[in-house]
Amino acid sequence: MSIENQKDLEGLKKAGRIVRMILRAMEKALRPGITTGDLDEIAGKVMREQGARSAPRIVYGFPGEVLISVNDEVVHGIPGARVIQPGDLVKLDVTIEKDGYMADAATTVAVPPSQDVATRLAACARAAFAKAMEVARVGNRVNDIGRAVEDEVHRRGFRVLRDLNGHGIGRTIHEEPSVPNYYDPRLTRRLTEGLVITVEPIIGESTSKWVDGDDGWTVRTADGGLAAHYEHTLVITRGKPILLTAA
């Protein structure tokens, strides 16, 4: 969507604040011995307290409040009985609906004691996001974002997982435009004032390929290597974008 008035902006900011609260609550609780189902319950409690709903559940029928993916699981992991272990690389992905507006963010946490590659991979996803923010401006093209992400990921020795993209958001989870994490010369659409999108580097330790898991939801790296994911919802402006889900 594109913001049309102050009500839109305030509604999206409210949704973004709730996403941030949920991520913080899960990060605070994340430790060896907790289950992904426990983390999902924490997320659901915050949603209920804030009058919000899980967007993946209401839009797609996802069997959880949030998406939690571990190690080689890339995205869309189903919370459940899995116990978090020392050294796990955990992706926490939250999308909520509040008063007709949606916001989406994700982070990757390396559970101590973490492998060096896990720490570097998580840092790379954040750094690639930061590079994308330098070009997420009115007048630039969608593929400028992809180029910025891809260049930083390759510079650090990792791979962009292809076709797992950012997207427009606002009234539902996935809106136009698609925002790939690599340069696609066909994506020449200009970024416009007030456009609401997610930017979300989704990267692999050693491959750009992924496979669908047996549960019908979870996406895994094709070679079993680690994956990282970092995401915020933002509003395009003529200067720095407004990060709706960041502190």
PDB file of N, CA and C in Angstrom, residues 124-187:
ATOM      1  N   CYS A 124      25.850 -10.410   8.741  1.00  0.00           N
ATOM      2  CA  CYS A 124      25.772 -10.099   7.315  1.00  0.00           C
ATOM      3  C   CYS A 124      24.363  -9.701   6.914  1.00  0.00           C
ATOM      4  N   ALA A 125      23.355 -10.410   7.417  1.00  0.00           N
ATOM      5  CA  ALA A 125      21.974 -10.069   7.078  1.00  0.00           C
ATOM      6  C   ALA A 125      21.642  -8.654   7.541  1.00  0.00           C
ATOM      7  N   ARG A 126      22.087  -8.297   8.739  1.00  0.00           N
ATOM      8  CA  ARG A 126      21.854  -6.935   9.245  1.00  0.00           C
ATOM      9  C   ARG A 126      22.599  -5.897   8.401  1.00  0.00           C
ATOM     10  N   ALA A 127      23.836  -6.189   8.049  1.00  0.00           N
ATOM     11  CA  ALA A 127      24.633  -5.253   7.263  1.00  0.00           C
ATOM     12  C   ALA A 127      24.041  -5.052   5.873  1.00  0.00           C
ATOM     13  N   ALA A 128      23.538  -6.127   5.276  1.00  0.00           N
ATOM     14  CA  ALA A 128      22.919  -6.023   3.956  1.00  0.00           C
ATOM     15  C   ALA A 128      21.657  -5.174   4.025  1.00  0.00           C
ATOM     16  N   PHE A 129      20.907  -5.324   5.101  1.00  0.00           N
ATOM     17  CA  PHE A 129      19.726  -4.464   5.297  1.00  0.00           C
ATOM     18  C   PHE A 129      20.142  -2.999   5.387  1.00  0.00           C
ATOM     19  N   ALA A 130      21.193  -2.718   6.149  1.00  0.00           N
ATOM     20  CA  ALA A 130      21.664  -1.345   6.303  1.00  0.00           C
ATOM     21  C   ALA A 130      22.087  -0.750   4.960  1.00  0.00           C
ATOM     22  N   LYS A 131      22.751  -1.533   4.130  1.00  0.00           N
ATOM     23  CA  LYS A 131      23.136  -1.060   2.801  1.00  0.00           C
ATOM     24  C   LYS A 131      21.903  -0.751   1.959  1.00  0.00           C
ATOM     25  N   ALA A 132      20.878  -1.581   2.075  1.00  0.00           N
ATOM     26  CA  ALA A 132      19.649  -1.339   1.321  1.00  0.00           C
ATOM     27  C   ALA A 132      18.991  -0.036   1.741  1.00  0.00           C
ATOM     28  N   MET A 133      19.094   0.309   3.018  1.00  0.00           N
ATOM     29  CA  MET A 133      18.470   1.551   3.493  1.00  0.00           C
ATOM     30  C   MET A 133      19.100   2.790   2.854  1.00  0.00           C
ATOM     31  N   GLU A 134      20.330   2.672   2.390  1.00  0.00           N
ATOM     32  CA  GLU A 134      20.995   3.806   1.755  1.00  0.00           C
ATOM     33  C   GLU A 134      20.400   4.143   0.390  1.00  0.00           C
ATOM     34  N   VAL A 135      19.727   3.179  -0.237  1.00  0.00           N
ATOM     35  CA  VAL A 135      19.157   3.405  -1.579  1.00  0.00           C
ATOM     36  C   VAL A 135      17.638   3.339  -1.583  1.00  0.00           C
ATOM     37  N   ALA A 136      17.014   3.062  -0.431  1.00  0.00           N
ATOM     38  CA  ALA A 136      15.550   2.991  -0.354  1.00  0.00           C
ATOM     39  C   ALA A 136      15.002   4.412  -0.261  1.00  0.00           C
ATOM     40  N   ARG A 137      14.954   5.086  -1.403  1.00  0.00           N
ATOM     41  CA  ARG A 137      14.569   6.493  -1.496  1.00  0.00           C
ATOM     42  C   ARG A 137      13.639   6.710  -2.679  1.00  0.00           C
ATOM     43  N   VAL A 138      12.818   7.734  -2.575  1.00  0.00           N
ATOM     44  CA  VAL A 138      11.976   8.127  -3.708  1.00  0.00           C
ATOM     45  C   VAL A 138      12.848   8.332  -4.951  1.00  0.00           C
ATOM     46  N   GLY A 139      12.414   7.768  -6.065  1.00  0.00           N
ATOM     47  CA  GLY A 139      13.111   7.951  -7.336  1.00  0.00           C
ATOM     48  C   GLY A 139      14.055   6.829  -7.701  1.00  0.00           C
ATOM     49  N   ASN A 140      14.582   6.130  -6.714  1.00  0.00           N
ATOM     50  CA  ASN A 140      15.394   4.953  -7.020  1.00  0.00           C
ATOM     51  C   ASN A 140      14.483   3.798  -7.441  1.00  0.00           C
ATOM     52  N   ARG A 141      15.099   2.744  -7.954  1.00  0.00           N
ATOM     53  CA  ARG A 141      14.323   1.614  -8.453  1.00  0.00           C
ATOM     54  C   ARG A 141      14.311   0.471  -7.445  1.00  0.00           C
ATOM     55  N   VAL A 142      13.308  -0.375  -7.576  1.00  0.00           N
ATOM     56  CA  VAL A 142      13.221  -1.552  -6.713  1.00  0.00           C
ATOM     57  C   VAL A 142      14.499  -2.371  -6.800  1.00  0.00           C
ATOM     58  N   ASN A 143      15.052  -2.495  -8.002  1.00  0.00           N
ATOM     59  CA  ASN A 143      16.245  -3.342  -8.131  1.00  0.00           C
ATOM     60  C   ASN A 143      17.510  -2.700  -7.563  1.00  0.00           C
ATOM     61  N   ASP A 144      17.462  -1.418  -7.226  1.00  0.00           N
ATOM     62  CA  ASP A 144      18.586  -0.817  -6.509  1.00  0.00           C
ATOM     63  C   ASP A 144      18.718  -1.440  -5.114  1.00  0.00           C
ATOM     64  N   ILE A 145      17.586  -1.767  -4.501  1.00  0.00           N
ATOM     65  CA  ILE A 145      17.603  -2.433  -3.198  1.00  0.00           C
ATOM     66  C   ILE A 145      18.238  -3.813  -3.330  1.00  0.00           C
ATOM     67  N   GLY A 146      17.814  -4.567  -4.335  1.00  0.00           N
ATOM     68  CA  GLY A 146      18.369  -5.892  -4.552  1.00  0.00           C
ATOM     69  C   GLY A 146      19.862  -5.864  -4.800  1.00  0.00           C
ATOM     70  N   ARG A 147      20.315  -4.888  -5.590  1.00  0.00           N
ATOM     71  CA  ARG A 147      21.749  -4.784  -5.867  1.00  0.00           C
ATOM     72  C   ARG A 147      22.539  -4.504  -4.585  1.00  0.00           C
ATOM     73  N   ALA A 148      22.012  -3.601  -3.747  1.00  0.00           N
ATOM     74  CA  ALA A 148      22.710  -3.253  -2.508  1.00  0.00           C
ATOM     75  C   ALA A 148      22.824  -4.457  -1.581  1.00  0.00           C
ATOM     76  N   VAL A 149      21.739  -5.214  -1.449  1.00  0.00           N
ATOM     77  CA  VAL A 149      21.763  -6.401  -0.594  1.00  0.00           C
ATOM     78  C   VAL A 149      22.741  -7.437  -1.142  1.00  0.00           C
ATOM     79  N   GLU A 150      22.606  -7.744  -2.405  1.00  0.00           N
ATOM     80  CA  GLU A 150      23.421  -8.794  -3.024  1.00  0.00           C
ATOM     81  C   GLU A 150      24.906  -8.460  -2.955  1.00  0.00           C
ATOM     82  N   ASP A 151      25.266  -7.214  -3.231  1.00  0.00           N
ATOM     83  CA  ASP A 151      26.673  -6.822  -3.205  1.00  0.00           C
ATOM     84  C   ASP A 151      27.279  -7.025  -1.820  1.00  0.00           C
ATOM     85  N   GLU A 152      26.542  -6.631  -0.775  1.00  0.00           N
ATOM     86  CA  GLU A 152      27.069  -6.754   0.582  1.00  0.00           C
ATOM     87  C   GLU A 152      27.170  -8.221   1.002  1.00  0.00           C
ATOM     88  N   VAL A 153      26.166  -9.012   0.642  1.00  0.00           N
ATOM     89  CA  VAL A 153      26.189 -10.434   1.001  1.00  0.00           C
ATOM     90  C   VAL A 153      27.369 -11.133   0.329  1.00  0.00           C
ATOM     91  N   HIS A 154      27.578 -10.862  -0.947  1.00  0.00           N
ATOM     92  CA  HIS A 154      28.697 -11.489  -1.663  1.00  0.00           C
ATOM     93  C   HIS A 154      30.040 -10.999  -1.126  1.00  0.00           C
ATOM     94  N   ARG A 155      30.111  -9.730  -0.773  1.00  0.00           N
ATOM     95  CA  ARG A 155      31.349  -9.173  -0.240  1.00  0.00           C
ATOM     96  C   ARG A 155      31.773  -9.897   1.033  1.00  0.00           C
ATOM     97  N   ARG A 156      30.808 -10.366   1.786  1.00  0.00           N
ATOM     98  CA  ARG A 156      31.095 -11.059   3.045  1.00  0.00           C
ATOM     99  C   ARG A 156      31.183 -12.580   2.885  1.00  0.00           C
ATOM    100  N   GLY A 157      31.079 -13.042   1.655  1.00  0.00           N
ATOM    101  CA  GLY A 157      31.317 -14.454   1.383  1.00  0.00           C
ATOM    102  C   GLY A 157      30.121 -15.370   1.527  1.00  0.00           C
ATOM    103  N   PHE A 158      28.904 -14.797   1.542  1.00  0.00           N
ATOM    104  CA  PHE A 158      27.710 -15.611   1.684  1.00  0.00           C
ATOM    105  C   PHE A 158      26.850 -15.525   0.419  1.00  0.00           C
ATOM    106  N   ARG A 159      25.657 -16.129   0.458  1.00  0.00           N
ATOM    107  CA  ARG A 159      24.801 -16.233  -0.721  1.00  0.00           C
ATOM    108  C   ARG A 159      23.392 -15.735  -0.420  1.00  0.00           C
ATOM    109  N   VAL A 160      22.789 -15.050  -1.375  1.00  0.00           N
ATOM    110  CA  VAL A 160      21.381 -14.692  -1.288  1.00  0.00           C
ATOM    111  C   VAL A 160      20.551 -15.911  -1.682  1.00  0.00           C
ATOM    112  N   LEU A 161      19.581 -16.254  -0.853  1.00  0.00           N
ATOM    113  CA  LEU A 161      18.664 -17.342  -1.191  1.00  0.00           C
ATOM    114  C   LEU A 161      17.625 -16.801  -2.174  1.00  0.00           C
ATOM    115  N   ARG A 162      17.652 -17.292  -3.385  1.00  0.00           N
ATOM    116  CA  ARG A 162      16.899 -16.717  -4.490  1.00  0.00           C
ATOM    117  C   ARG A 162      15.392 -16.887  -4.301  1.00  0.00           C
ATOM    118  N   ASP A 163      14.687 -15.863  -4.752  1.00  0.00           N
ATOM    119  CA  ASP A 163      13.220 -15.883  -4.836  1.00  0.00           C
ATOM    120  C   ASP A 163      12.523 -15.936  -3.482  1.00  0.00           C
ATOM    121  N   LEU A 164      13.231 -15.603  -2.426  1.00  0.00           N
ATOM    122  CA  LEU A 164      12.616 -15.346  -1.125  1.00  0.00           C
ATOM    123  C   LEU A 164      12.786 -13.850  -0.885  1.00  0.00           C
ATOM    124  N   ASN A 165      11.713 -13.107  -1.140  1.00  0.00           N
ATOM    125  CA  ASN A 165      11.843 -11.668  -1.356  1.00  0.00           C
ATOM    126  C   ASN A 165      11.106 -10.831  -0.321  1.00  0.00           C
ATOM    127  N   GLY A 166      11.507  -9.554  -0.245  1.00  0.00           N
ATOM    128  CA  GLY A 166      10.686  -8.561   0.414  1.00  0.00           C
ATOM    129  C   GLY A 166       9.455  -8.279  -0.438  1.00  0.00           C
ATOM    130  N   HIS A 167       8.584  -7.384   0.064  1.00  0.00           N
ATOM    131  CA  HIS A 167       7.296  -7.204  -0.601  1.00  0.00           C
ATOM    132  C   HIS A 167       6.591  -5.960  -0.086  1.00  0.00           C
ATOM    133  N   GLY A 168       5.610  -5.532  -0.847  1.00  0.00           N
ATOM    134  CA  GLY A 168       4.703  -4.527  -0.332  1.00  0.00           C
ATOM    135  C   GLY A 168       3.877  -5.098   0.810  1.00  0.00           C
ATOM    136  N   ILE A 169       3.395  -4.231   1.685  1.00  0.00           N
ATOM    137  CA  ILE A 169       2.612  -4.663   2.848  1.00  0.00           C
ATOM    138  C   ILE A 169       1.757  -3.485   3.300  1.00  0.00           C
ATOM    139  N   GLY A 170       0.804  -3.761   4.155  1.00  0.00           N
ATOM    140  CA  GLY A 170      -0.017  -2.686   4.705  1.00  0.00           C
ATOM    141  C   GLY A 170      -1.408  -3.156   5.055  1.00  0.00           C
ATOM    142  N   ARG A 171      -2.180  -3.493   4.027  1.00  0.00           N
ATOM    143  CA  ARG A 171      -3.533  -3.995   4.240  1.00  0.00           C
ATOM    144  C   ARG A 171      -3.585  -5.523   4.285  1.00  0.00           C
ATOM    145  N   THR A 172      -2.624  -6.178   3.654  1.00  0.00           N
ATOM    146  CA  THR A 172      -2.439  -7.615   3.783  1.00  0.00           C
ATOM    147  C   THR A 172      -0.949  -7.895   3.791  1.00  0.00           C
ATOM    148  N   ILE A 173      -0.568  -9.165   3.924  1.00  0.00           N
ATOM    149  CA  ILE A 173       0.848  -9.463   4.120  1.00  0.00           C
ATOM    150  C   ILE A 173       1.665  -9.193   2.863  1.00  0.00           C
ATOM    151  N   HIS A 174       1.250  -9.787   1.765  1.00  0.00           N
ATOM    152  CA  HIS A 174       2.042  -9.705   0.538  1.00  0.00           C
ATOM    153  C   HIS A 174       1.314  -8.870  -0.504  1.00  0.00           C
ATOM    154  N   GLU A 175       1.845  -7.688  -0.765  1.00  0.00           N
ATOM    155  CA  GLU A 175       1.320  -6.779  -1.773  1.00  0.00           C
ATOM    156  C   GLU A 175       2.433  -6.476  -2.776  1.00  0.00           C
ATOM    157  N   GLU A 176       2.069  -5.788  -3.830  1.00  0.00           N
ATOM    158  CA  GLU A 176       3.083  -5.316  -4.770  1.00  0.00           C
ATOM    159  C   GLU A 176       3.806  -4.124  -4.169  1.00  0.00           C
ATOM    160  N   PRO A 177       5.084  -3.922  -4.509  1.00  0.00           N
ATOM    161  CA  PRO A 177       5.901  -4.713  -5.421  1.00  0.00           C
ATOM    162  C   PRO A 177       6.655  -5.824  -4.694  1.00  0.00           C
ATOM    163  N   SER A 178       7.116  -6.816  -5.446  1.00  0.00           N
ATOM    164  CA  SER A 178       8.094  -7.755  -4.925  1.00  0.00           C
ATOM    165  C   SER A 178       9.442  -7.049  -4.832  1.00  0.00           C
ATOM    166  N   VAL A 179      10.190  -7.334  -3.771  1.00  0.00           N
ATOM    167  CA  VAL A 179      11.476  -6.653  -3.536  1.00  0.00           C
ATOM    168  C   VAL A 179      12.569  -7.716  -3.361  1.00  0.00           C
ATOM    169  N   PRO A 180      13.115  -8.245  -4.463  1.00  0.00           N
ATOM    170  CA  PRO A 180      14.142  -9.285  -4.365  1.00  0.00           C
ATOM    171  C   PRO A 180      15.414  -8.795  -3.690  1.00  0.00           C
ATOM    172  N   ASN A 181      16.176  -9.757  -3.171  1.00  0.00           N
ATOM    173  CA  ASN A 181      17.448  -9.461  -2.518  1.00  0.00           C
ATOM    174  C   ASN A 181      18.629  -9.603  -3.471  1.00  0.00           C
ATOM    175  N   TYR A 182      18.356  -9.513  -4.756  1.00  0.00           N
ATOM    176  CA  TYR A 182      19.400  -9.574  -5.783  1.00  0.00           C
ATOM    177  C   TYR A 182      18.991  -8.657  -6.929  1.00  0.00           C
ATOM    178  N   TYR A 183      19.958  -8.305  -7.747  1.00  0.00           N
ATOM    179  CA  TYR A 183      19.683  -7.391  -8.854  1.00  0.00           C
ATOM    180  C   TYR A 183      18.962  -8.110  -9.979  1.00  0.00           C
ATOM    181  N   ASP A 184      17.778  -7.601 -10.322  1.00  0.00           N
ATOM    182  CA  ASP A 184      17.004  -8.112 -11.442  1.00  0.00           C
ATOM    183  C   ASP A 184      16.768  -6.943 -12.394  1.00  0.00           C
ATOM    184  N   PRO A 185      17.382  -6.954 -13.572  1.00  0.00           N
ATOM    185  CA  PRO A 185      17.273  -5.809 -14.483  1.00  0.00           C
ATOM    186  C   PRO A 185      15.857  -5.524 -14.940  1.00  0.00           C
ATOM    187  N   ARG A 186      14.960  -6.468 -14.783  1.00  0.00           N
ATOM    188  CA  ARG A 186      13.574  -6.257 -15.208  1.00  0.00           C
ATOM    189  C   ARG A 186      12.772  -5.418 -14.221  1.00  0.00           C
ATOM    190  N   LEU A 187      13.247  -5.321 -12.986  1.00  0.00           N
ATOM    191  CA  LEU A 187      12.476  -4.648 -11.935  1.00  0.00           C
ATOM    192  C   LEU A 187      12.835  -3.172 -11.883  1.00  0.00           C
TER     193      LEU A 187
END
